[in-house]
C-alpha cells in the first residue's frame, strides 16, 4: 500500500518493504519515479516517514534527474522485438570485435538490466541490456569491447584499460558520452 508525505509543498509517494534481514533503513528511487523504503520488520512505519522527510532533498534531486531522461517506453511485444534486435547486434559485434582478442566466453544473455549496459561474470558469461540497440554504433562497440576485456581483467586496472584501448582508442570520449545515455 503506497504512503504519502508532503515536503516543501510537494507530495512524495512511497512504498515500505519490511525485510527480516535488513538492519537499517534503505531508500531507493527508481526511474519510474517510485520511492521505496526498505526497513527491518521490527521498525515502526513512522520511521519510514521520518526517513523520507529527512532525505527529501536527495529524493527530489533523483526524481529531477529521472525526468530529464528520455527513455523509450515499450509494451511487451515491442520489448521482445528490441531484445531480439539487441541479441542480433551483440552476437554479430562480439564475433567481429573478439577477433582482436580471441577470448573464450560462456553464455551471452540479453536482459532488461536497470543499471548497467553490460556485465561479465567470473565464469565468463556476458550480459547486456536490451537497451544497447538504442545506442549509436560506436557506443555499442565500446560496451561490448569493455565487457570482452573483463574476460581477461575482472577489474578496471591500467591493464584492463590498455586492452580496451587496443580496439577502442577513443574509449575515454565514448565513456563520457555513454554517461549521457542513461536508462
mmCIF file with all atom_site columns, C-alpha atoms in Angstrom:
data_model
loop_
_atom_site.group_PDB
_atom_site.id
_atom_site.type_symbol
_atom_site.label_atom_id
_atom_site.label_alt_id
_atom_site.label_comp_id
_atom_site.label_asym_id
_atom_site.label_entity_id
_atom_site.label_seq_id
_atom_site.pdbx_PDB_ins_code
_atom_site.Cartn_x
_atom_site.Cartn_y
_atom_site.Cartn_z
_atom_site.occupancy
_atom_site.B_iso_or_equiv
_atom_site.pdbx_formal_charge
_atom_site.auth_seq_id
_atom_site.auth_comp_id
_atom_site.auth_asym_id
_atom_site.auth_atom_id
_atom_site.pdbx_PDB_model_num
ATOM 1   C CA . UNK A 1 1   ? 0.000  0.000   0.000   1.00 0.00 ? 1   UNK A CA 1
ATOM 2   C CA . UNK A 1 2   ? 1.521  3.353   -1.014  1.00 0.00 ? 2   UNK A CA 1
ATOM 3   C CA . UNK A 1 3   ? 2.044  6.077   1.573   1.00 0.00 ? 3   UNK A CA 1
ATOM 4   C CA . UNK A 1 4   ? 2.215  9.825   1.049   1.00 0.00 ? 4   UNK A CA 1
ATOM 5   C CA . UNK A 1 5   ? 4.046  12.635  2.783   1.00 0.00 ? 5   UNK A CA 1
ATOM 6   C CA . UNK A 1 6   ? 4.178  16.314  1.831   1.00 0.00 ? 6   UNK A CA 1
ATOM 7   C CA . UNK A 1 7   ? 7.552  18.065  1.981   1.00 0.00 ? 7   UNK A CA 1
ATOM 8   C CA . UNK A 1 8   ? 8.158  21.618  0.687   1.00 0.00 ? 8   UNK A CA 1
ATOM 9   C CA . UNK A 1 9   ? 4.692  21.637  -0.908  1.00 0.00 ? 9   UNK A CA 1
ATOM 10  C CA . UNK A 1 10  ? 5.492  18.505  -2.897  1.00 0.00 ? 10  UNK A CA 1
ATOM 11  C CA . UNK A 1 11  ? 4.000  15.079  -2.343  1.00 0.00 ? 11  UNK A CA 1
ATOM 12  C CA . UNK A 1 12  ? 6.285  12.082  -2.100  1.00 0.00 ? 12  UNK A CA 1
ATOM 13  C CA . UNK A 1 13  ? 4.507  8.784   -2.701  1.00 0.00 ? 13  UNK A CA 1
ATOM 14  C CA . UNK A 1 14  ? 6.437  5.838   -1.305  1.00 0.00 ? 14  UNK A CA 1
ATOM 15  C CA . UNK A 1 15  ? 6.168  2.156   -0.501  1.00 0.00 ? 15  UNK A CA 1
ATOM 16  C CA . UNK A 1 16  ? 7.507  0.345   2.533   1.00 0.00 ? 16  UNK A CA 1
ATOM 17  C CA . UNK A 1 17  ? 9.125  -3.054  2.298   1.00 0.00 ? 17  UNK A CA 1
ATOM 18  C CA . UNK A 1 18  ? 9.789  -4.774  5.603   1.00 0.00 ? 18  UNK A CA 1
ATOM 19  C CA . UNK A 1 19  ? 12.651 -7.226  5.490   1.00 0.00 ? 19  UNK A CA 1
ATOM 20  C CA . UNK A 1 20  ? 13.720 -9.534  8.306   1.00 0.00 ? 20  UNK A CA 1
ATOM 21  C CA . UNK A 1 21  ? 17.335 -9.394  7.087   1.00 0.00 ? 21  UNK A CA 1
ATOM 22  C CA . UNK A 1 22  ? 17.517 -5.585  6.970   1.00 0.00 ? 22  UNK A CA 1
ATOM 23  C CA . UNK A 1 23  ? 19.405 -3.907  9.758   1.00 0.00 ? 23  UNK A CA 1
ATOM 24  C CA . UNK A 1 24  ? 18.969 -0.294  8.646   1.00 0.00 ? 24  UNK A CA 1
ATOM 25  C CA . UNK A 1 25  ? 16.628 1.902   6.670   1.00 0.00 ? 25  UNK A CA 1
ATOM 26  C CA . UNK A 1 26  ? 17.395 1.951   2.949   1.00 0.00 ? 26  UNK A CA 1
ATOM 27  C CA . UNK A 1 27  ? 15.972 4.309   0.353   1.00 0.00 ? 27  UNK A CA 1
ATOM 28  C CA . UNK A 1 28  ? 15.736 3.760   -3.388  1.00 0.00 ? 28  UNK A CA 1
ATOM 29  C CA . UNK A 1 29  ? 14.306 5.921   -6.147  1.00 0.00 ? 29  UNK A CA 1
ATOM 30  C CA . UNK A 1 30  ? 13.607 4.159   -9.432  1.00 0.00 ? 30  UNK A CA 1
ATOM 31  C CA . UNK A 1 31  ? 13.365 5.517   -12.957 1.00 0.00 ? 31  UNK A CA 1
ATOM 32  C CA . UNK A 1 32  ? 9.567  5.104   -12.869 1.00 0.00 ? 32  UNK A CA 1
ATOM 33  C CA . UNK A 1 33  ? 9.576  7.708   -10.027 1.00 0.00 ? 33  UNK A CA 1
ATOM 34  C CA . UNK A 1 34  ? 8.662  5.140   -7.393  1.00 0.00 ? 34  UNK A CA 1
ATOM 35  C CA . UNK A 1 35  ? 10.241 5.566   -3.974  1.00 0.00 ? 35  UNK A CA 1
ATOM 36  C CA . UNK A 1 36  ? 10.868 2.555   -1.759  1.00 0.00 ? 36  UNK A CA 1
ATOM 37  C CA . UNK A 1 37  ? 11.922 2.412   1.876   1.00 0.00 ? 37  UNK A CA 1
ATOM 38  C CA . UNK A 1 38  ? 13.303 -0.964  2.922   1.00 0.00 ? 38  UNK A CA 1
ATOM 39  C CA . UNK A 1 39  ? 13.439 -1.429  6.667   1.00 0.00 ? 39  UNK A CA 1
ATOM 40  C CA . UNK A 1 40  ? 13.736 -4.088  9.374   1.00 0.00 ? 40  UNK A CA 1
ATOM 41  C CA . UNK A 1 41  ? 10.456 -5.767  10.309  1.00 0.00 ? 41  UNK A CA 1
ATOM 42  C CA . UNK A 1 42  ? 10.731 -4.569  13.900  1.00 0.00 ? 42  UNK A CA 1
ATOM 43  C CA . UNK A 1 43  ? 10.861 -0.856  12.953  1.00 0.00 ? 43  UNK A CA 1
ATOM 44  C CA . UNK A 1 44  ? 7.545  1.042   13.183  1.00 0.00 ? 44  UNK A CA 1
ATOM 45  C CA . UNK A 1 45  ? 6.216  2.596   9.959   1.00 0.00 ? 45  UNK A CA 1
ATOM 46  C CA . UNK A 1 46  ? 6.534  6.180   11.218  1.00 0.00 ? 46  UNK A CA 1
ATOM 47  C CA . UNK A 1 47  ? 10.326 5.732   10.979  1.00 0.00 ? 47  UNK A CA 1
ATOM 48  C CA . UNK A 1 48  ? 9.977  5.362   7.207   1.00 0.00 ? 48  UNK A CA 1
ATOM 49  C CA . UNK A 1 49  ? 8.019  8.628   7.029   1.00 0.00 ? 49  UNK A CA 1
ATOM 50  C CA . UNK A 1 50  ? 10.642 10.449  9.123   1.00 0.00 ? 50  UNK A CA 1
ATOM 51  C CA . UNK A 1 51  ? 13.378 8.989   6.927   1.00 0.00 ? 51  UNK A CA 1
ATOM 52  C CA . UNK A 1 52  ? 11.605 10.218  3.771   1.00 0.00 ? 52  UNK A CA 1
ATOM 53  C CA . UNK A 1 53  ? 11.267 13.723  5.240   1.00 0.00 ? 53  UNK A CA 1
ATOM 54  C CA . UNK A 1 54  ? 14.931 13.778  6.241   1.00 0.00 ? 54  UNK A CA 1
ATOM 55  C CA . UNK A 1 55  ? 16.040 12.591  2.785   1.00 0.00 ? 55  UNK A CA 1
ATOM 56  C CA . UNK A 1 56  ? 13.560 14.729  0.796   1.00 0.00 ? 56  UNK A CA 1
ATOM 57  C CA . UNK A 1 57  ? 16.195 16.881  -0.943  1.00 0.00 ? 57  UNK A CA 1
ATOM 58  C CA . UNK A 1 58  ? 18.032 13.771  -2.113  1.00 0.00 ? 58  UNK A CA 1
ATOM 59  C CA . UNK A 1 59  ? 14.742 12.260  -3.355  1.00 0.00 ? 59  UNK A CA 1
ATOM 60  C CA . UNK A 1 60  ? 13.783 15.442  -5.237  1.00 0.00 ? 60  UNK A CA 1
ATOM 61  C CA . UNK A 1 61  ? 17.240 15.528  -6.834  1.00 0.00 ? 61  UNK A CA 1
ATOM 62  C CA . UNK A 1 62  ? 16.929 11.909  -8.024  1.00 0.00 ? 62  UNK A CA 1
ATOM 63  C CA . UNK A 1 63  ? 13.386 12.424  -9.323  1.00 0.00 ? 63  UNK A CA 1
ATOM 64  C CA . UNK A 1 64  ? 14.512 15.525  -11.255 1.00 0.00 ? 64  UNK A CA 1
ATOM 65  C CA . UNK A 1 65  ? 17.318 13.540  -12.897 1.00 0.00 ? 65  UNK A CA 1
ATOM 66  C CA . UNK A 1 66  ? 14.886 10.846  -13.983 1.00 0.00 ? 66  UNK A CA 1
ATOM 67  C CA . UNK A 1 67  ? 12.554 13.460  -15.512 1.00 0.00 ? 67  UNK A CA 1
ATOM 68  C CA . UNK A 1 68  ? 15.401 14.696  -17.735 1.00 0.00 ? 68  UNK A CA 1
ATOM 69  C CA . UNK A 1 69  ? 15.995 11.227  -19.129 1.00 0.00 ? 69  UNK A CA 1
ATOM 70  C CA . UNK A 1 70  ? 14.166 10.455  -22.332 1.00 0.00 ? 70  UNK A CA 1
ATOM 71  C CA . UNK A 1 71  ? 13.639 6.734   -22.409 1.00 0.00 ? 71  UNK A CA 1
ATOM 72  C CA . UNK A 1 72  ? 11.640 4.645   -24.804 1.00 0.00 ? 72  UNK A CA 1
ATOM 73  C CA . UNK A 1 73  ? 8.543  3.074   -23.295 1.00 0.00 ? 73  UNK A CA 1
ATOM 74  C CA . UNK A 1 74  ? 7.837  -0.342  -24.754 1.00 0.00 ? 74  UNK A CA 1
ATOM 75  C CA . UNK A 1 75  ? 4.952  -2.713  -24.499 1.00 0.00 ? 75  UNK A CA 1
ATOM 76  C CA . UNK A 1 76  ? 5.669  -6.432  -24.113 1.00 0.00 ? 76  UNK A CA 1
ATOM 77  C CA . UNK A 1 77  ? 5.674  -7.166  -27.860 1.00 0.00 ? 77  UNK A CA 1
ATOM 78  C CA . UNK A 1 78  ? 7.992  -4.247  -28.650 1.00 0.00 ? 78  UNK A CA 1
ATOM 79  C CA . UNK A 1 79  ? 10.257 -5.228  -25.756 1.00 0.00 ? 79  UNK A CA 1
ATOM 80  C CA . UNK A 1 80  ? 10.709 -8.746  -27.160 1.00 0.00 ? 80  UNK A CA 1
ATOM 81  C CA . UNK A 1 81  ? 11.381 -7.325  -30.638 1.00 0.00 ? 81  UNK A CA 1
ATOM 82  C CA . UNK A 1 82  ? 14.024 -4.957  -29.250 1.00 0.00 ? 82  UNK A CA 1
ATOM 83  C CA . UNK A 1 83  ? 15.516 -7.755  -27.175 1.00 0.00 ? 83  UNK A CA 1
ATOM 84  C CA . UNK A 1 84  ? 15.839 -9.921  -30.312 1.00 0.00 ? 84  UNK A CA 1
ATOM 85  C CA . UNK A 1 85  ? 17.330 -6.962  -32.195 1.00 0.00 ? 85  UNK A CA 1
ATOM 86  C CA . UNK A 1 86  ? 19.837 -6.389  -29.386 1.00 0.00 ? 86  UNK A CA 1
ATOM 87  C CA . UNK A 1 87  ? 20.760 -10.086 -29.377 1.00 0.00 ? 87  UNK A CA 1
ATOM 88  C CA . UNK A 1 88  ? 21.468 -9.997  -33.118 1.00 0.00 ? 88  UNK A CA 1
ATOM 89  C CA . UNK A 1 89  ? 23.597 -6.845  -32.755 1.00 0.00 ? 89  UNK A CA 1
ATOM 90  C CA . UNK A 1 90  ? 25.535 -8.183  -29.751 1.00 0.00 ? 90  UNK A CA 1
ATOM 91  C CA . UNK A 1 91  ? 26.246 -11.619 -31.263 1.00 0.00 ? 91  UNK A CA 1
ATOM 92  C CA . UNK A 1 92  ? 27.453 -10.083 -34.526 1.00 0.00 ? 92  UNK A CA 1
ATOM 93  C CA . UNK A 1 93  ? 29.626 -7.493  -32.800 1.00 0.00 ? 93  UNK A CA 1
ATOM 94  C CA . UNK A 1 94  ? 31.135 -9.975  -30.329 1.00 0.00 ? 94  UNK A CA 1
ATOM 95  C CA . UNK A 1 95  ? 32.139 -12.158 -33.260 1.00 0.00 ? 95  UNK A CA 1
ATOM 96  C CA . UNK A 1 96  ? 33.768 -9.165  -35.024 1.00 0.00 ? 96  UNK A CA 1
ATOM 97  C CA . UNK A 1 97  ? 35.351 -7.458  -32.018 1.00 0.00 ? 97  UNK A CA 1
ATOM 98  C CA . UNK A 1 98  ? 36.617 -10.616 -30.318 1.00 0.00 ? 98  UNK A CA 1
ATOM 99  C CA . UNK A 1 99  ? 38.856 -11.265 -33.344 1.00 0.00 ? 99  UNK A CA 1
ATOM 100 C CA . UNK A 1 100 ? 41.250 -8.767  -31.754 1.00 0.00 ? 100 UNK A CA 1
ATOM 101 C CA . UNK A 1 101 ? 41.395 -10.779 -28.525 1.00 0.00 ? 101 UNK A CA 1
ATOM 102 C CA . UNK A 1 102 ? 40.277 -14.392 -29.092 1.00 0.00 ? 102 UNK A CA 1
ATOM 103 C CA . UNK A 1 103 ? 38.840 -14.554 -25.569 1.00 0.00 ? 103 UNK A CA 1
ATOM 104 C CA . UNK A 1 104 ? 36.795 -17.573 -24.507 1.00 0.00 ? 104 UNK A CA 1
ATOM 105 C CA . UNK A 1 105 ? 33.394 -16.720 -23.068 1.00 0.00 ? 105 UNK A CA 1
ATOM 106 C CA . UNK A 1 106 ? 30.404 -18.579 -21.675 1.00 0.00 ? 106 UNK A CA 1
ATOM 107 C CA . UNK A 1 107 ? 26.805 -17.701 -22.366 1.00 0.00 ? 107 UNK A CA 1
ATOM 108 C CA . UNK A 1 108 ? 25.649 -14.406 -23.812 1.00 0.00 ? 108 UNK A CA 1
ATOM 109 C CA . UNK A 1 109 ? 22.409 -13.063 -22.357 1.00 0.00 ? 109 UNK A CA 1
ATOM 110 C CA . UNK A 1 110 ? 20.287 -10.053 -23.230 1.00 0.00 ? 110 UNK A CA 1
ATOM 111 C CA . UNK A 1 111 ? 18.386 -8.751  -20.227 1.00 0.00 ? 111 UNK A CA 1
ATOM 112 C CA . UNK A 1 112 ? 16.330 -5.833  -19.042 1.00 0.00 ? 112 UNK A CA 1
ATOM 113 C CA . UNK A 1 113 ? 19.110 -4.547  -16.814 1.00 0.00 ? 113 UNK A CA 1
ATOM 114 C CA . UNK A 1 114 ? 18.155 -1.440  -14.871 1.00 0.00 ? 114 UNK A CA 1
ATOM 115 C CA . UNK A 1 115 ? 21.550 -0.038  -14.004 1.00 0.00 ? 115 UNK A CA 1
ATOM 116 C CA . UNK A 1 116 ? 24.142 -1.497  -16.366 1.00 0.00 ? 116 UNK A CA 1
ATOM 117 C CA . UNK A 1 117 ? 24.742 -1.614  -20.086 1.00 0.00 ? 117 UNK A CA 1
ATOM 118 C CA . UNK A 1 118 ? 26.647 -4.844  -19.678 1.00 0.00 ? 118 UNK A CA 1
ATOM 119 C CA . UNK A 1 119 ? 28.366 -7.138  -17.224 1.00 0.00 ? 119 UNK A CA 1
ATOM 120 C CA . UNK A 1 120 ? 30.790 -10.042 -17.185 1.00 0.00 ? 120 UNK A CA 1
ATOM 121 C CA . UNK A 1 121 ? 30.660 -12.792 -14.579 1.00 0.00 ? 121 UNK A CA 1
ATOM 122 C CA . UNK A 1 122 ? 33.659 -14.579 -13.103 1.00 0.00 ? 122 UNK A CA 1
ATOM 123 C CA . UNK A 1 123 ? 32.525 -17.633 -15.120 1.00 0.00 ? 123 UNK A CA 1
ATOM 124 C CA . UNK A 1 124 ? 32.929 -15.654 -18.348 1.00 0.00 ? 124 UNK A CA 1
ATOM 125 C CA . UNK A 1 125 ? 29.229 -15.135 -19.014 1.00 0.00 ? 125 UNK A CA 1
ATOM 126 C CA . UNK A 1 126 ? 28.417 -11.874 -20.783 1.00 0.00 ? 126 UNK A CA 1
ATOM 127 C CA . UNK A 1 127 ? 25.186 -9.979  -20.093 1.00 0.00 ? 127 UNK A CA 1
ATOM 128 C CA . UNK A 1 128 ? 23.942 -6.946  -21.991 1.00 0.00 ? 128 UNK A CA 1
ATOM 129 C CA . UNK A 1 129 ? 20.962 -4.658  -21.622 1.00 0.00 ? 129 UNK A CA 1
ATOM 130 C CA . UNK A 1 130 ? 18.474 -4.849  -24.473 1.00 0.00 ? 130 UNK A CA 1
ATOM 131 C CA . UNK A 1 131 ? 18.678 -1.032  -24.493 1.00 0.00 ? 131 UNK A CA 1
ATOM 132 C CA . UNK A 1 132 ? 22.056 -1.315  -26.213 1.00 0.00 ? 132 UNK A CA 1
ATOM 133 C CA . UNK A 1 133 ? 20.116 -1.386  -29.501 1.00 0.00 ? 133 UNK A CA 1
ATOM 134 C CA . UNK A 1 134 ? 19.025 2.241   -28.918 1.00 0.00 ? 134 UNK A CA 1
ATOM 135 C CA . UNK A 1 135 ? 22.638 3.470   -28.777 1.00 0.00 ? 135 UNK A CA 1
ATOM 136 C CA . UNK A 1 136 ? 24.845 4.709   -31.617 1.00 0.00 ? 136 UNK A CA 1
ATOM 137 C CA . UNK A 1 137 ? 27.085 2.005   -33.079 1.00 0.00 ? 137 UNK A CA 1
ATOM 138 C CA . UNK A 1 138 ? 30.320 3.417   -31.640 1.00 0.00 ? 138 UNK A CA 1
ATOM 139 C CA . UNK A 1 139 ? 28.874 3.196   -28.112 1.00 0.00 ? 139 UNK A CA 1
ATOM 140 C CA . UNK A 1 140 ? 27.639 -0.343  -28.754 1.00 0.00 ? 140 UNK A CA 1
ATOM 141 C CA . UNK A 1 141 ? 31.188 -1.282  -29.784 1.00 0.00 ? 141 UNK A CA 1
ATOM 142 C CA . UNK A 1 142 ? 32.647 0.339   -26.677 1.00 0.00 ? 142 UNK A CA 1
ATOM 143 C CA . UNK A 1 143 ? 30.273 -1.528  -24.330 1.00 0.00 ? 143 UNK A CA 1
ATOM 144 C CA . UNK A 1 144 ? 30.960 -4.870  -25.991 1.00 0.00 ? 144 UNK A CA 1
ATOM 145 C CA . UNK A 1 145 ? 34.738 -4.373  -26.011 1.00 0.00 ? 145 UNK A CA 1
ATOM 146 C CA . UNK A 1 146 ? 34.551 -3.261  -22.368 1.00 0.00 ? 146 UNK A CA 1
ATOM 147 C CA . UNK A 1 147 ? 32.817 -6.496  -21.346 1.00 0.00 ? 147 UNK A CA 1
ATOM 148 C CA . UNK A 1 148 ? 35.065 -8.653  -23.542 1.00 0.00 ? 148 UNK A CA 1
ATOM 149 C CA . UNK A 1 149 ? 38.127 -7.176  -21.821 1.00 0.00 ? 149 UNK A CA 1
ATOM 150 C CA . UNK A 1 150 ? 36.682 -8.165  -18.450 1.00 0.00 ? 150 UNK A CA 1
ATOM 151 C CA . UNK A 1 151 ? 37.170 -11.766 -19.576 1.00 0.00 ? 151 UNK A CA 1
ATOM 152 C CA . UNK A 1 152 ? 40.910 -11.182 -19.087 1.00 0.00 ? 152 UNK A CA 1
ATOM 153 C CA . UNK A 1 153 ? 40.850 -8.477  -16.402 1.00 0.00 ? 153 UNK A CA 1
ATOM 154 C CA . UNK A 1 154 ? 37.914 -8.636  -13.956 1.00 0.00 ? 154 UNK A CA 1
ATOM 155 C CA . UNK A 1 155 ? 38.644 -5.112  -12.745 1.00 0.00 ? 155 UNK A CA 1
ATOM 156 C CA . UNK A 1 156 ? 39.286 -1.609  -14.080 1.00 0.00 ? 156 UNK A CA 1
ATOM 157 C CA . UNK A 1 157 ? 43.064 -1.646  -13.699 1.00 0.00 ? 157 UNK A CA 1
ATOM 158 C CA . UNK A 1 158 ? 45.534 0.027   -16.064 1.00 0.00 ? 158 UNK A CA 1
ATOM 159 C CA . UNK A 1 159 ? 45.975 -3.358  -17.786 1.00 0.00 ? 159 UNK A CA 1
ATOM 160 C CA . UNK A 1 160 ? 42.216 -3.535  -18.389 1.00 0.00 ? 160 UNK A CA 1
ATOM 161 C CA . UNK A 1 161 ? 42.090 -0.074  -19.989 1.00 0.00 ? 161 UNK A CA 1
ATOM 162 C CA . UNK A 1 162 ? 45.093 -0.924  -22.200 1.00 0.00 ? 162 UNK A CA 1
ATOM 163 C CA . UNK A 1 163 ? 43.147 -3.916  -23.515 1.00 0.00 ? 163 UNK A CA 1
ATOM 164 C CA . UNK A 1 164 ? 40.125 -1.711  -24.229 1.00 0.00 ? 164 UNK A CA 1
ATOM 165 C CA . UNK A 1 165 ? 42.316 0.919   -25.906 1.00 0.00 ? 165 UNK A CA 1
ATOM 166 C CA . UNK A 1 166 ? 43.688 -1.680  -28.335 1.00 0.00 ? 166 UNK A CA 1
ATOM 167 C CA . UNK A 1 167 ? 40.323 -1.796  -30.113 1.00 0.00 ? 167 UNK A CA 1
ATOM 168 C CA . UNK A 1 168 ? 38.689 1.448   -28.974 1.00 0.00 ? 168 UNK A CA 1
ATOM 169 C CA . UNK A 1 169 ? 41.432 4.118   -28.846 1.00 0.00 ? 169 UNK A CA 1
ATOM 170 C CA . UNK A 1 170 ? 38.933 6.901   -28.048 1.00 0.00 ? 170 UNK A CA 1
ATOM 171 C CA . UNK A 1 171 ? 37.355 4.975   -25.162 1.00 0.00 ? 171 UNK A CA 1
ATOM 172 C CA . UNK A 1 172 ? 37.674 7.947   -22.778 1.00 0.00 ? 172 UNK A CA 1
ATOM 173 C CA . UNK A 1 173 ? 35.493 10.120  -25.028 1.00 0.00 ? 173 UNK A CA 1
ATOM 174 C CA . UNK A 1 174 ? 32.992 7.300   -25.566 1.00 0.00 ? 174 UNK A CA 1
ATOM 175 C CA . UNK A 1 175 ? 32.866 6.512   -21.864 1.00 0.00 ? 175 UNK A CA 1
ATOM 176 C CA . UNK A 1 176 ? 31.980 10.126  -21.139 1.00 0.00 ? 176 UNK A CA 1
ATOM 177 C CA . UNK A 1 177 ? 29.410 10.163  -23.955 1.00 0.00 ? 177 UNK A CA 1
ATOM 178 C CA . UNK A 1 178 ? 27.794 6.964   -22.652 1.00 0.00 ? 178 UNK A CA 1
ATOM 179 C CA . UNK A 1 179 ? 27.035 8.675   -19.339 1.00 0.00 ? 179 UNK A CA 1
ATOM 180 C CA . UNK A 1 180 ? 24.644 10.986  -21.236 1.00 0.00 ? 180 UNK A CA 1
ATOM 181 C CA . UNK A 1 181 ? 22.636 7.934   -22.318 1.00 0.00 ? 181 UNK A CA 1
ATOM 182 C CA . UNK A 1 182 ? 21.004 6.964   -19.048 1.00 0.00 ? 182 UNK A CA 1
ATOM 183 C CA . UNK A 1 183 ? 18.306 4.381   -18.548 1.00 0.00 ? 183 UNK A CA 1
#
